[in-house]
Structure formats: C-alpha cells, structure tokens
Amino acid sequence: MDEERALCIVRAGEAGAIERVLRDYSDKKLCEGIFKVLVKDVPTTCQVSCLEVLRILSRDKKILVPVTTKENMQILLRLAKLNESDDSLEKVSEFPVIVESLKCLCNIVFNSQMAQQLSLELNLAAKLCNLLKKCKDRKCISDIKCFDLRLLFLLSLLHTDIRSQLRYELQGLPLLTQILESAFSIKWTDEYESAIDRNGPPLSPQETDCAIEALKALFNVTVDSWKVHKESDSHQFRVMAAVLRHCLLIVGPTEDKTEELHSNAVNLLSNVPVSCLDVLICPLTHEETAQEATTLDELPSNKTAEKETVLKSSTVVYNGMNMEAIHVLLSFMEKRIDKGSSYREGLTPVLSLLTECSRAHRNIRKFLKDQVLPPLRDVTNRPEVGSTVRNKLVRLMTHVDLGVKQIAAEFLFVLCKERVDSLLKYTGYGNAAGLLAARGLLAGGRGDNWYSEDEDTDTEEYKNAKPKEELLKPMGLKPDGTITPLEEALNQYSVIEETSSDTD
C-alpha cells in the first residue's frame, strides 16, 4: 500500500480501518527498514536481531507483497551463504545469521508466489544443494542443514520442475541419501547392510529433525520413481532403502519423534521401486547367529507380551532371514489402527507398502502371513471380534472409507496368495464380499498374480469346525415383503410374471 492510499483511509476516519492500515503500513516500513540495515556492515548481533523480526513479519502475506523483490531475495541469499563459492564454512560466528536467513527464506518462499518465481530465476535449488555439500559431514552445523533441507522440500513441493532438476541435474538422490547416512552415523558392514548398535543412545533432537527434513525432500524427489530403467538407478534406490531400513531400527529422542521419523520413512519407502525393497530383509550375520537370535515361530502365538519382551533384545528371524524392519512396519501399522482416526493419511501408506512387499517378495509375505494370519484355532468367534491384528484388519474391511476398506482387504487377500477359499477362511464371506465383488470372484477362484505353491496347513480346530460352517446366502424379498433365499424369490416373481401374461 502506498503512502497516498494510506493517508486517504486515515482521513476517512473509520477507527478499525485506521488501525489496520497503520499497522500494515508500519510493518511494511519496518520490513523495508530491515533490508536497508542488512545491506550495511553491521555487527552480527544486529543482523540476527533484524532477521528474527523479519522472520516474524514474513508470516503475513500482505506485508510480503511489497518487499518481495529480486534485490531483497539476493540480500537473504548472501547472508545465508548461498552465493558463496568458498568450499568451507569456517566462521562459526556467522552460523546464527545463516540459520536465521534460511528461516526467513522458508517463510517468504512458502507465503509468496513472487518469491517462488524468483527462486527459479535465482536457481535457488542448486545453491541449496551446494550449501548442503559444504556441511553434510559436519555435526556442529545441523541447524544449517535442517533449514536448508526444509527450504529444498518447500521448493520441490511448490514446483514440479524443481523435482526433476533435483533428481537428474543436481543428483539429489545420492546427495540427500548421504545426508541421511550422516544424520544416522551409518557404518556399512556390506553393500546394503549397516551395523545397528542396539545399546547405543537415541538420535539427538537436532539430527532427528535434520533426518525428517531430508526424508521429506527425498519423497518429493522420488515421487515418480516406480519404474527403474538403469542399473545405476537400481543401486541408488537399494542404498536408500538400506538407509531407510536402518532408520526403522533406531529411535529418536522421544516416542512422538520416533513415530514422526518412521512415518516419513514409510512414506519414502512407498516411492522405492518394489524390486529394490528386498534389502529390507537380509541373511543373518555371523554375530547374530552366534547370539542365538530368536525365531518368532518358536514362541507361542498367544503369548504376545512374552514375544514383545524377547523381541526388544533379540533379532527377529524367519527362514534364516533378519526380519526386524518388517516387524517394525507391522507394529507401526497396528499402532496406526489402534489410533482409530486419520486412517487415510496415517494407515494406508504403510498398508500399501506391506501389500506390495508381500506381493513381490515371498519371504516377506510368508513372515507377515505367520504374524497376521496364524493357524486358525479360534473358530467360535466371528473374524472381526477380538484384539488380534487379524481381527483389527477384518474390521477395516467394512470401514466407511472406501480407500481404507480396499487396501485392508487387498493386504489380507495378498497374504492369502489371492485365493478366495483362504481369504474366506480367515475373514468370513460377509467381510470379504466387497473385495470379491470388485474382483469378480464371488463364485470363488483366485486373483491374477502368481504365488509359490507352499501349502497352507489347517489346524485340528478348523478341520473339525469346517463341515459345520454355514456360508452366507444371497437373499431377496418375496412379493409379500418377507426375506427368502434369492433363488426362491426370483422363482416366485417368475411365476407371478407368467400368470399375469396368461390373463388379459
């Protein structure tokens, strides 16, 4: 707003309008004044104070419009060391200025379309990647990395062109993966295997925040990466998946931060080509074998508490493979179900991931089948009644949200190797009817995908109960309004039609 317009409103005399215009006009002048100070050679403490005020003011879109210029953006880029060609960051006294400048840029880019366009013109993404390279292995400047990554995430979220630039021109996939490696202090024991210190301290708050921002930025960079065409791409995705496996097996400073960390890891794993997800499981190491790793099927299936106690201190093993990461994903899924809300955002990503892993990787499917659909012993209660993972998933098969019910049913169907008889055994006809109708499988059969022919074994309890089971029958209304089996109802209507056609 210019001075003349502001004066006209003041002269009009409306109290509320006068207060608003004076405040906006004053804030605009303050912003302009701050930029005039920032171009001068003033002490670092003065720069930090100015930037802190600008960060607060930059949350207001109305104030940003007149001050978002190329010149002002370049001032912030210079203070954030985004225009520097020097290969190192040596002056520790400048770090607070860099951090505050990056915070201001995050607010301005998020709230101003003009700033978003200027970011493209100023090639901001490339400058941010260059700054990351300078500080990727330095623990003492994690705040700089964190807000650099947050700004990179915002840019890639707001501009699809920047995603392509990051992926190919700027090599964002290996760069951001290296940032994660640094945040987790990963030590590789094999090409796609890292050492896990079970007795080590949790991740620090700073490194956790840095890792979360890197995961979000990587999600945008890899959002269209379902198909891999090059061997080099396959290797990069496998390295990233191995880093994400490490991420699932460590904890943050608090339970909430751990869940946020794992949630972003799940989202990113959903972008990894399914053929590269085999690195989530691996053969046992010599150390794990020597430590007599616990095999899940050695524990009674009904002693859940006993299982959890053992698993906290032991490796999760199935068919000689380390299944810890898959077990974490399964536990994460169950916690999301137990929350009872926000299923579409919080639950469907991990359910989709487990479904695709199960469809593509036999060992993962067999392990999940063992955990989710163990041999059926309780044949007296309905499938949706109870507190097991199976019971919870079966209840979701009739959820009001179509997307949630579809993915829950699909997951169980894949665990059953897409065999209708097996699905009905564990879920019941009524719960499975929606999926089967959508697939055209109400009459039985199996899906289109091929699965190995390992046989399912029925328990004695199920064998004894199977002949006594009553399958649900499709029902219809008789002419008198009463319910009867559908075939009988149709026959009665046919009789009525024939009778009415014989009489004129």
Short mmCIF file of C-alpha atoms in Angstrom, two decimals:
data_model
loop_
_atom_site.label_atom_id
_atom_site.label_comp_id
_atom_site.label_asym_id
_atom_site.label_seq_id
_atom_site.Cartn_x
_atom_site.Cartn_y
_atom_site.Cartn_z
CA MET A 1 0.00 0.00 0.00
CA ASP A 2 1.43 3.40 -0.99
CA GLU A 3 1.52 6.46 1.30
CA GLU A 4 -1.27 8.33 -0.54
CA ARG A 5 -3.68 5.40 -0.24
CA ALA A 6 -2.84 5.03 3.44
CA LEU A 7 -3.49 8.74 4.08
CA CYS A 8 -6.88 8.57 2.32
CA ILE A 9 -8.01 5.76 4.63
CA VAL A 10 -6.81 7.68 7.70
CA ARG A 11 -8.68 10.81 6.60
CA ALA A 12 -11.88 8.75 6.20
CA GLY A 13 -11.98 8.40 9.97
CA GLU A 14 -13.16 4.77 10.45
CA ALA A 15 -11.38 3.59 13.60
CA GLY A 16 -10.97 -0.10 12.71
CA ALA A 17 -9.73 0.63 9.21
CA ILE A 18 -7.31 3.27 10.51
CA GLU A 19 -5.83 0.78 12.99
CA ARG A 20 -5.38 -1.90 10.32
CA VAL A 21 -3.82 0.40 7.73
CA LEU A 22 -1.44 1.96 10.21
CA ARG A 23 -0.33 -1.44 11.45
CA ASP A 24 0.16 -2.80 7.90
CA TYR A 25 1.84 0.40 6.76
CA SER A 26 4.08 0.38 9.83
CA ASP A 27 5.03 -3.31 9.32
CA LYS A 28 5.78 -2.69 5.65
CA LYS A 29 8.03 0.24 6.53
CA LEU A 30 9.71 -1.90 9.18
CA CYS A 31 10.42 -4.63 6.61
CA GLU A 32 11.88 -2.10 4.20
CA GLY A 33 13.98 -0.67 7.00
CA ILE A 34 15.30 -4.09 7.96
CA PHE A 35 16.54 -4.77 4.43
CA LYS A 36 18.26 -1.37 4.39
CA VAL A 37 20.10 -2.32 7.57
CA LEU A 38 21.03 -5.80 6.32
CA VAL A 39 22.95 -4.42 3.33
CA LYS A 40 25.19 -2.41 5.67
CA ASP A 41 28.28 -3.59 7.52
CA VAL A 42 26.69 -4.01 10.95
CA PRO A 43 27.63 -6.35 13.84
CA THR A 44 26.48 -9.96 13.70
CA THR A 45 24.20 -9.49 16.71
CA CYS A 46 22.41 -6.67 14.90
CA GLN A 47 21.97 -8.84 11.78
CA VAL A 48 20.49 -11.67 13.86
CA SER A 49 18.05 -9.31 15.60
CA CYS A 50 16.89 -7.84 12.28
CA LEU A 51 16.43 -11.29 10.77
CA GLU A 52 14.45 -12.53 13.80
CA VAL A 53 12.00 -9.63 13.38
CA LEU A 54 11.81 -10.23 9.61
CA ARG A 55 11.08 -13.93 10.22
CA ILE A 56 8.05 -12.99 12.34
CA LEU A 57 6.81 -10.37 9.87
CA SER A 58 7.29 -12.70 6.90
CA ARG A 59 4.43 -14.90 8.14
CA ASP A 60 1.99 -12.22 6.92
CA LYS A 61 1.33 -12.46 3.18
CA LYS A 62 0.04 -8.87 2.96
CA ILE A 63 3.31 -7.48 4.24
CA LEU A 64 5.41 -9.69 1.96
CA VAL A 65 3.95 -8.47 -1.33
CA PRO A 66 5.71 -5.06 -1.50
CA VAL A 67 9.04 -6.25 -0.05
CA THR A 68 9.49 -9.46 -2.07
CA THR A 69 11.87 -8.24 -4.76
CA LYS A 70 14.84 -9.78 -6.51
CA GLU A 71 17.14 -7.37 -4.71
CA ASN A 72 15.83 -8.30 -1.27
CA MET A 73 15.94 -12.02 -2.06
CA GLN A 74 19.58 -11.66 -3.09
CA ILE A 75 20.34 -9.96 0.24
CA LEU A 76 18.99 -13.01 2.11
CA LEU A 77 20.83 -15.42 -0.21
CA ARG A 78 24.09 -13.64 0.51
CA LEU A 79 23.53 -13.74 4.28
CA ALA A 80 22.63 -17.45 4.08
CA LYS A 81 25.95 -18.12 2.30
CA LEU A 82 24.05 -19.33 -0.74
CA ASN A 83 26.07 -17.13 -3.10
CA GLU A 84 29.46 -18.10 -1.73
CA SER A 85 31.92 -20.00 -3.92
CA ASP A 86 34.14 -20.84 -0.93
CA ASP A 87 34.31 -24.58 -0.27
CA SER A 88 34.01 -24.37 3.50
CA LEU A 89 32.11 -22.72 6.34
CA GLU A 90 34.73 -21.59 8.78
CA LYS A 91 33.37 -18.59 10.70
CA VAL A 92 31.28 -20.06 13.49
CA SER A 93 30.16 -16.54 14.46
CA GLU A 94 28.26 -16.35 11.15
CA PHE A 95 26.23 -19.52 11.74
CA PRO A 96 23.32 -17.80 13.57
CA VAL A 97 22.99 -15.34 10.66
CA ILE A 98 22.94 -18.21 8.14
CA VAL A 99 20.27 -20.08 10.11
CA GLU A 100 18.02 -17.01 10.56
CA SER A 101 18.37 -16.12 6.88
CA LEU A 102 17.31 -19.63 5.87
CA LYS A 103 14.31 -19.42 8.23
CA CYS A 104 13.25 -16.13 6.63
CA LEU A 105 13.61 -17.63 3.16
CA CYS A 106 11.43 -20.60 4.19
CA ASN A 107 8.62 -18.26 5.30
CA ILE A 108 8.93 -15.98 2.29
CA VAL A 109 9.01 -18.78 -0.28
CA PHE A 110 6.06 -20.51 1.37
CA ASN A 111 3.90 -17.36 1.56
CA SER A 112 4.83 -15.50 -1.62
CA GLN A 113 4.21 -16.60 -5.21
CA MET A 114 6.60 -13.89 -6.35
CA ALA A 115 9.33 -15.39 -4.17
CA GLN A 116 8.61 -18.81 -5.66
CA GLN A 117 9.12 -17.44 -9.18
CA LEU A 118 12.26 -15.59 -8.13
CA SER A 119 13.60 -18.83 -6.64
CA LEU A 120 13.52 -20.37 -10.09
CA GLU A 121 15.16 -17.32 -11.65
CA LEU A 122 17.89 -17.27 -8.99
CA ASN A 123 18.45 -21.06 -9.28
CA LEU A 124 17.92 -21.42 -5.55
CA ALA A 125 17.73 -25.23 -5.60
CA ALA A 126 21.27 -25.52 -6.97
CA LYS A 127 22.55 -23.06 -4.37
CA LEU A 128 20.91 -25.04 -1.56
CA CYS A 129 22.49 -28.28 -2.81
CA ASN A 130 25.88 -26.59 -2.92
CA LEU A 131 25.47 -25.44 0.68
CA LEU A 132 24.48 -28.97 1.70
CA LYS A 133 27.68 -30.34 0.18
CA LYS A 134 29.69 -27.92 2.30
CA CYS A 135 28.13 -29.03 5.58
CA LYS A 136 26.91 -32.61 5.02
CA ASP A 137 29.57 -34.24 7.25
CA ARG A 138 29.68 -31.61 9.98
CA LYS A 139 27.67 -32.30 13.12
CA CYS A 140 28.09 -28.82 14.62
CA ILE A 141 26.01 -27.12 11.94
CA SER A 142 22.94 -29.36 11.93
CA ASP A 143 20.64 -26.30 12.17
CA ILE A 144 22.00 -25.02 8.87
CA LYS A 145 21.42 -28.42 7.24
CA CYS A 146 17.94 -28.65 8.73
CA PHE A 147 16.64 -25.36 7.34
CA ASP A 148 18.50 -25.80 4.06
CA LEU A 149 16.63 -29.12 3.67
CA ARG A 150 13.32 -27.57 4.72
CA LEU A 151 13.67 -24.90 2.05
CA LEU A 152 14.60 -27.56 -0.51
CA PHE A 153 11.48 -29.51 0.48
CA LEU A 154 9.27 -26.43 0.06
CA LEU A 155 10.72 -25.64 -3.36
CA SER A 156 10.25 -29.20 -4.60
CA LEU A 157 6.73 -29.24 -3.17
CA LEU A 158 5.70 -25.99 -4.88
CA HIS A 159 7.47 -26.55 -8.22
CA THR A 160 7.35 -29.87 -10.06
CA ASP A 161 10.11 -28.64 -12.39
CA ILE A 162 12.48 -28.42 -9.43
CA ARG A 163 11.83 -32.09 -8.61
CA SER A 164 13.19 -33.09 -12.00
CA GLN A 165 16.14 -30.71 -11.63
CA LEU A 166 16.96 -32.15 -8.20
CA ARG A 167 16.67 -35.74 -9.37
CA TYR A 168 18.78 -35.54 -12.52
CA GLU A 169 20.76 -32.32 -12.87
CA LEU A 170 21.66 -31.82 -9.20
CA GLN A 171 21.94 -35.53 -8.27
CA GLY A 172 19.60 -35.00 -5.36
CA LEU A 173 19.01 -38.71 -4.70
CA PRO A 174 22.60 -39.63 -3.72
CA LEU A 175 23.19 -36.23 -2.07
CA LEU A 176 20.15 -36.42 0.21
CA THR A 177 20.80 -40.10 0.92
CA GLN A 178 24.30 -39.13 2.09
CA ILE A 179 22.75 -36.51 4.37
CA LEU A 180 20.65 -39.28 5.95
CA GLU A 181 23.71 -41.50 6.32
CA SER A 182 25.46 -38.69 8.15
CA ALA A 183 22.47 -37.99 10.40
CA PHE A 184 22.28 -41.69 11.39
CA SER A 185 26.10 -42.11 11.61
CA ILE A 186 25.77 -45.25 9.49
CA LYS A 187 28.63 -47.75 9.33
CA TRP A 188 28.29 -50.18 6.44
CA THR A 189 29.04 -53.86 7.02
CA ASP A 190 28.12 -54.89 3.47
CA GLU A 191 26.94 -53.22 0.28
CA TYR A 192 23.39 -52.78 1.56
CA GLU A 193 23.74 -53.66 5.25
CA SER A 194 24.55 -51.36 8.15
CA ALA A 195 25.64 -52.04 11.71
CA ILE A 196 22.93 -51.49 14.33
CA ASP A 197 24.08 -50.58 17.84
CA ARG A 198 21.28 -51.96 19.99
CA ASN A 199 22.72 -50.39 23.12
CA GLY A 200 23.53 -47.03 21.57
CA PRO A 201 21.91 -43.73 22.57
CA PRO A 202 18.82 -42.43 20.77
CA LEU A 203 19.18 -39.97 17.92
CA SER A 204 19.63 -36.38 19.11
CA PRO A 205 16.76 -33.90 18.59
CA GLN A 206 18.83 -31.93 16.05
CA GLU A 207 19.80 -34.95 13.97
CA THR A 208 16.24 -36.29 14.15
CA ASP A 209 14.85 -33.02 12.77
CA CYS A 210 17.53 -32.97 10.09
CA ALA A 211 16.70 -36.56 9.07
CA ILE A 212 12.96 -35.82 8.92
CA GLU A 213 13.54 -32.84 6.60
CA ALA A 214 15.81 -34.95 4.38
CA LEU A 215 13.17 -37.70 4.20
CA LYS A 216 10.51 -35.18 3.16
CA ALA A 217 12.75 -33.68 0.48
CA LEU A 218 13.65 -37.15 -0.82
CA PHE A 219 9.96 -38.03 -1.03
CA ASN A 220 9.39 -35.14 -3.46
CA VAL A 221 12.47 -36.03 -5.48
CA THR A 222 11.43 -39.69 -5.88
CA VAL A 223 7.66 -39.30 -6.11
CA ASP A 224 7.52 -40.67 -9.68
CA SER A 225 10.09 -43.44 -9.28
CA TRP A 226 8.06 -46.65 -9.53
CA LYS A 227 9.96 -47.86 -12.57
CA VAL A 228 13.74 -48.30 -12.70
CA HIS A 229 15.37 -48.39 -16.11
CA LYS A 230 19.08 -48.16 -15.27
CA GLU A 231 21.31 -50.35 -13.14
CA SER A 232 22.75 -47.24 -11.52
CA ASP A 233 19.24 -46.14 -10.51
CA SER A 234 18.57 -49.55 -9.03
CA HIS A 235 21.76 -49.33 -6.97
CA GLN A 236 20.89 -45.84 -5.68
CA PHE A 237 17.39 -46.93 -4.65
CA ARG A 238 18.77 -50.00 -2.89
CA VAL A 239 21.23 -47.86 -0.95
CA MET A 240 18.40 -45.53 0.02
CA ALA A 241 16.20 -48.48 1.05
CA ALA A 242 19.07 -49.82 3.17
CA VAL A 243 19.38 -46.42 4.87
CA LEU A 244 15.62 -46.45 5.49
CA ARG A 245 15.89 -49.93 6.99
CA HIS A 246 18.47 -48.51 9.41
CA CYS A 247 16.08 -45.63 10.12
CA LEU A 248 13.30 -48.05 11.10
CA LEU A 249 15.59 -49.82 13.57
CA ILE A 250 16.67 -46.74 15.55
CA VAL A 251 14.75 -44.41 17.85
CA GLY A 252 14.53 -40.66 18.25
CA PRO A 253 14.72 -38.61 21.45
CA THR A 254 11.01 -39.10 22.22
CA GLU A 255 8.27 -41.55 21.27
CA ASP A 256 6.49 -38.89 19.18
CA LYS A 257 9.67 -38.02 17.30
CA THR A 258 10.35 -41.69 16.65
CA GLU A 259 6.87 -42.10 15.19
CA GLU A 260 7.33 -39.00 13.01
CA LEU A 261 10.69 -40.31 11.82
CA HIS A 262 9.29 -43.75 10.99
CA SER A 263 6.19 -42.25 9.36
CA ASN A 264 8.32 -40.27 6.90
CA ALA A 265 10.48 -43.35 6.28
CA VAL A 266 7.32 -45.34 5.41
CA ASN A 267 6.17 -42.61 3.00
CA LEU A 268 9.53 -42.62 1.26
CA LEU A 269 9.69 -46.42 1.07
CA SER A 270 6.40 -46.24 -0.83
CA ASN A 271 8.29 -44.44 -3.63
CA VAL A 272 11.03 -47.07 -3.86
CA PRO A 273 10.59 -49.48 -6.81
CA VAL A 274 9.26 -52.68 -5.29
CA SER A 275 12.08 -54.74 -6.82
CA CYS A 276 14.55 -52.80 -4.66
CA LEU A 277 12.73 -53.46 -1.38
CA ASP A 278 14.45 -56.83 -0.99
CA VAL A 279 17.15 -55.05 1.03
CA LEU A 280 14.66 -54.58 3.89
CA ILE A 281 15.45 -58.17 4.84
CA CYS A 282 18.85 -59.84 4.86
CA PRO A 283 20.52 -63.12 5.85
CA LEU A 284 21.72 -63.40 9.43
CA THR A 285 25.24 -62.19 10.15
CA HIS A 286 27.74 -64.40 11.97
CA GLU A 287 27.31 -62.24 15.07
CA GLU A 288 23.52 -62.65 15.03
CA THR A 289 23.84 -66.41 14.58
CA ALA A 290 26.34 -66.59 17.44
CA GLN A 291 23.97 -64.65 19.69
CA GLU A 292 21.28 -67.28 19.14
CA ALA A 293 18.77 -64.92 17.54
CA THR A 294 15.18 -65.61 18.49
CA THR A 295 12.92 -67.14 15.87
CA LEU A 296 9.34 -65.93 16.11
CA ASP A 297 7.71 -69.26 15.34
CA GLU A 298 9.45 -70.77 18.38
CA LEU A 299 7.26 -68.62 20.63
CA PRO A 300 3.63 -69.46 21.47
CA SER A 301 1.40 -67.30 19.26
CA ASN A 302 -0.91 -66.46 22.15
CA LYS A 303 1.84 -65.05 24.37
CA THR A 304 2.09 -61.61 22.78
CA ALA A 305 3.63 -59.93 25.82
CA GLU A 306 6.31 -62.60 26.01
CA LYS A 307 7.08 -62.11 22.33
CA GLU A 308 7.43 -58.34 22.69
CA THR A 309 9.79 -58.72 25.67
CA VAL A 310 12.06 -61.07 23.75
CA LEU A 311 11.97 -59.03 20.54
CA LYS A 312 13.25 -55.91 22.25
CA SER A 313 16.56 -57.62 22.92
CA SER A 314 16.78 -60.09 20.05
CA THR A 315 16.86 -60.27 16.30
CA VAL A 316 13.57 -61.13 14.57
CA VAL A 317 14.26 -64.12 12.35
CA TYR A 318 12.18 -66.06 9.83
CA ASN A 319 13.54 -68.74 7.50
CA GLY A 320 17.07 -67.65 8.36
CA MET A 321 16.40 -64.01 7.40
CA ASN A 322 16.57 -60.91 9.58
CA MET A 323 13.01 -59.55 9.63
CA GLU A 324 13.42 -56.71 12.12
CA ALA A 325 12.48 -53.93 9.69
CA ILE A 326 9.32 -55.76 8.55
CA HIS A 327 8.36 -56.38 12.17
CA VAL A 328 8.75 -52.65 12.89
CA LEU A 329 6.50 -51.85 9.92
CA LEU A 330 3.90 -54.33 11.16
CA SER A 331 3.98 -52.84 14.67
CA PHE A 332 3.74 -49.34 13.19
CA MET A 333 0.69 -50.42 11.19
CA GLU A 334 -1.03 -51.86 14.26
CA LYS A 335 -0.40 -48.70 16.26
CA ARG A 336 -1.97 -46.65 13.48
CA ILE A 337 -5.02 -48.92 13.52
CA ASP A 338 -5.30 -48.57 17.29
CA LYS A 339 -5.34 -44.77 17.00
CA GLY A 340 -8.73 -45.08 15.38
CA SER A 341 -8.56 -41.90 13.28
CA SER A 342 -6.91 -40.38 10.19
CA TYR A 343 -6.70 -43.80 8.58
CA ARG A 344 -6.36 -42.46 5.04
CA GLU A 345 -3.28 -40.33 5.83
CA GLY A 346 -1.76 -42.39 8.62
CA LEU A 347 -2.60 -46.01 7.86
CA THR A 348 -2.97 -46.50 4.11
CA PRO A 349 0.71 -45.72 3.25
CA VAL A 350 2.08 -48.48 5.49
CA LEU A 351 -0.67 -50.93 4.47
CA SER A 352 0.07 -50.26 0.79
CA LEU A 353 3.79 -50.74 1.40
CA LEU A 354 3.31 -54.06 3.19
CA THR A 355 0.91 -55.22 0.47
CA GLU A 356 3.41 -54.52 -2.33
CA CYS A 357 6.29 -56.07 -0.37
CA SER A 358 4.20 -59.19 0.21
CA ARG A 359 3.17 -59.44 -3.43
CA ALA A 360 6.76 -59.15 -4.71
CA HIS A 361 8.85 -60.89 -2.05
CA ARG A 362 7.97 -64.40 -0.89
CA ASN A 363 9.85 -64.34 2.41
CA ILE A 364 8.20 -61.10 3.46
CA ARG A 365 4.75 -62.46 2.58
CA LYS A 366 5.30 -65.70 4.47
CA PHE A 367 6.58 -63.83 7.54
CA LEU A 368 3.60 -61.46 7.52
CA LYS A 369 1.18 -64.34 6.95
CA ASP A 370 2.66 -66.04 10.01
CA GLN A 371 2.15 -62.92 12.12
CA VAL A 372 -1.18 -61.63 10.78
CA LEU A 373 -2.93 -64.88 9.83
CA PRO A 374 -1.50 -67.60 12.07
CA PRO A 375 -3.10 -71.09 12.01
CA LEU A 376 -6.77 -70.64 12.83
CA ARG A 377 -7.66 -72.01 16.26
CA ASP A 378 -10.48 -69.73 17.45
CA VAL A 379 -13.43 -70.94 15.38
CA THR A 380 -16.18 -69.88 17.78
CA ASN A 381 -15.96 -66.07 17.40
CA ARG A 382 -16.63 -64.06 14.28
CA PRO A 383 -13.44 -62.97 12.40
CA GLU A 384 -13.96 -59.29 13.28
CA VAL A 385 -14.34 -59.98 17.01
CA GLY A 386 -11.18 -59.81 19.10
CA SER A 387 -7.96 -57.88 19.59
CA THR A 388 -5.52 -59.66 17.26
CA VAL A 389 -4.07 -57.97 14.19
CA ARG A 390 -6.30 -60.19 12.05
CA ASN A 391 -9.42 -59.07 13.93
CA LYS A 392 -8.46 -55.40 13.55
CA LEU A 393 -7.82 -55.72 9.82
CA VAL A 394 -11.04 -57.65 9.22
CA ARG A 395 -12.97 -54.84 10.93
CA LEU A 396 -11.38 -52.41 8.49
CA MET A 397 -12.73 -54.44 5.56
CA THR A 398 -16.15 -52.87 6.23
CA HIS A 399 -14.88 -49.36 7.06
CA VAL A 400 -16.90 -46.41 5.75
CA ASP A 401 -13.85 -45.02 3.91
CA LEU A 402 -13.66 -46.84 0.58
CA GLY A 403 -9.89 -46.42 0.24
CA VAL A 404 -9.24 -47.82 3.73
CA LYS A 405 -11.50 -50.86 3.29
CA GLN A 406 -10.00 -51.62 -0.12
CA ILE A 407 -6.36 -51.59 0.99
CA ALA A 408 -7.10 -53.58 4.17
CA ALA A 409 -8.90 -56.24 2.13
CA GLU A 410 -6.17 -56.23 -0.54
CA PHE A 411 -3.47 -56.79 2.08
CA LEU A 412 -5.23 -59.81 3.55
CA PHE A 413 -6.02 -61.14 0.06
CA VAL A 414 -2.33 -60.99 -0.91
CA LEU A 415 -1.33 -62.74 2.32
CA CYS A 416 -3.76 -65.49 1.26
CA LYS A 417 -1.97 -65.69 -2.14
CA GLU A 418 -5.16 -64.24 -3.66
CA ARG A 419 -7.03 -67.48 -3.03
CA VAL A 420 -10.71 -66.91 -2.32
CA ASP A 421 -11.16 -70.00 -0.16
CA SER A 422 -8.23 -68.98 2.05
CA LEU A 423 -9.50 -65.41 2.39
CA LEU A 424 -12.98 -66.60 3.37
CA LYS A 425 -11.45 -68.92 5.93
CA TYR A 426 -9.81 -66.02 7.77
CA THR A 427 -12.27 -63.17 7.18
CA GLY A 428 -15.70 -64.61 6.54
CA TYR A 429 -17.88 -64.23 3.47
CA GLY A 430 -19.66 -61.04 4.52
CA ASN A 431 -16.45 -59.14 5.25
CA ALA A 432 -14.81 -60.28 2.02
CA ALA A 433 -17.85 -59.73 -0.21
CA GLY A 434 -16.88 -56.20 -1.25
CA LEU A 435 -13.42 -57.18 -2.49
CA LEU A 436 -14.67 -60.34 -4.18
CA ALA A 437 -17.46 -58.47 -5.96
CA ALA A 438 -15.00 -55.86 -7.21
CA ARG A 439 -12.70 -58.63 -8.49
CA GLY A 440 -15.50 -60.74 -9.99
CA LEU A 441 -14.62 -63.60 -7.64
CA LEU A 442 -17.85 -64.08 -5.70
CA ALA A 443 -18.11 -67.58 -7.14
CA GLY A 444 -14.60 -68.46 -5.91
CA GLY A 445 -11.21 -68.92 -7.60
CA ARG A 446 -8.13 -66.75 -7.19
CA GLY A 447 -6.59 -63.49 -8.39
CA ASP A 448 -4.37 -62.92 -11.41
CA ASN A 449 -0.98 -62.86 -9.65
CA TRP A 450 1.24 -65.94 -9.35
CA TYR A 451 2.43 -67.13 -5.94
CA SER A 452 4.59 -70.04 -4.86
CA GLU A 453 2.72 -73.25 -4.12
CA ASP A 454 3.59 -73.61 -0.44
CA GLU A 455 0.67 -75.36 1.21
CA ASP A 456 -1.47 -73.90 3.98
CA THR A 457 -1.98 -76.22 6.95
CA ASP A 458 -5.32 -76.31 8.72
CA THR A 459 -5.44 -76.76 12.48
CA GLU A 460 -7.42 -79.59 14.04
CA GLU A 461 -9.84 -77.00 15.43
CA TYR A 462 -10.55 -75.65 11.96
CA LYS A 463 -10.84 -79.13 10.39
CA ASN A 464 -13.44 -80.11 12.98
CA ALA A 465 -15.42 -76.88 12.56
CA LYS A 466 -15.25 -76.65 8.76
CA PRO A 467 -18.08 -79.13 7.99
CA LYS A 468 -20.38 -77.25 10.39
CA GLU A 469 -19.83 -73.84 8.89
CA GLU A 470 -22.76 -72.09 7.27
CA LEU A 471 -21.90 -69.97 4.25
CA LEU A 472 -23.85 -66.73 3.79
CA LYS A 473 -26.50 -66.98 1.07
CA PRO A 474 -27.65 -64.10 -1.13
CA MET A 475 -31.15 -63.11 -0.07
CA GLY A 476 -34.09 -61.38 -1.74
CA LEU A 477 -37.60 -60.11 -0.99
CA LYS A 478 -40.65 -62.21 -1.75
CA PRO A 479 -43.73 -60.48 -3.17
CA ASP A 480 -45.20 -60.36 0.33
CA GLY A 481 -42.14 -58.45 1.61
CA THR A 482 -40.53 -61.26 3.58
CA ILE A 483 -36.86 -62.27 3.12
CA THR A 484 -36.01 -65.54 1.42
CA PRO A 485 -33.02 -67.01 -0.45
CA LEU A 486 -32.51 -65.06 -3.67
CA GLU A 487 -33.15 -68.04 -5.98
CA GLU A 488 -36.54 -68.75 -4.36
CA ALA A 489 -37.52 -65.06 -4.52
CA LEU A 490 -36.69 -64.92 -8.25
CA ASN A 491 -38.71 -68.08 -8.89
CA GLN A 492 -41.79 -66.58 -7.21
CA TYR A 493 -41.52 -63.41 -9.31
CA SER A 494 -41.22 -65.59 -12.44
CA VAL A 495 -44.42 -67.44 -11.51
CA ILE A 496 -46.26 -64.16 -11.00
CA GLU A 497 -45.00 -62.85 -14.35
CA GLU A 498 -46.09 -65.98 -16.20
CA THR A 499 -49.51 -65.89 -14.54
CA SER A 500 -50.04 -62.25 -15.38
CA SER A 501 -49.04 -62.83 -19.02
CA ASP A 502 -51.65 -65.61 -19.37
CA THR A 503 -54.55 -63.39 -18.38
CA ASP A 504 -55.73 -60.36 -20.35
#
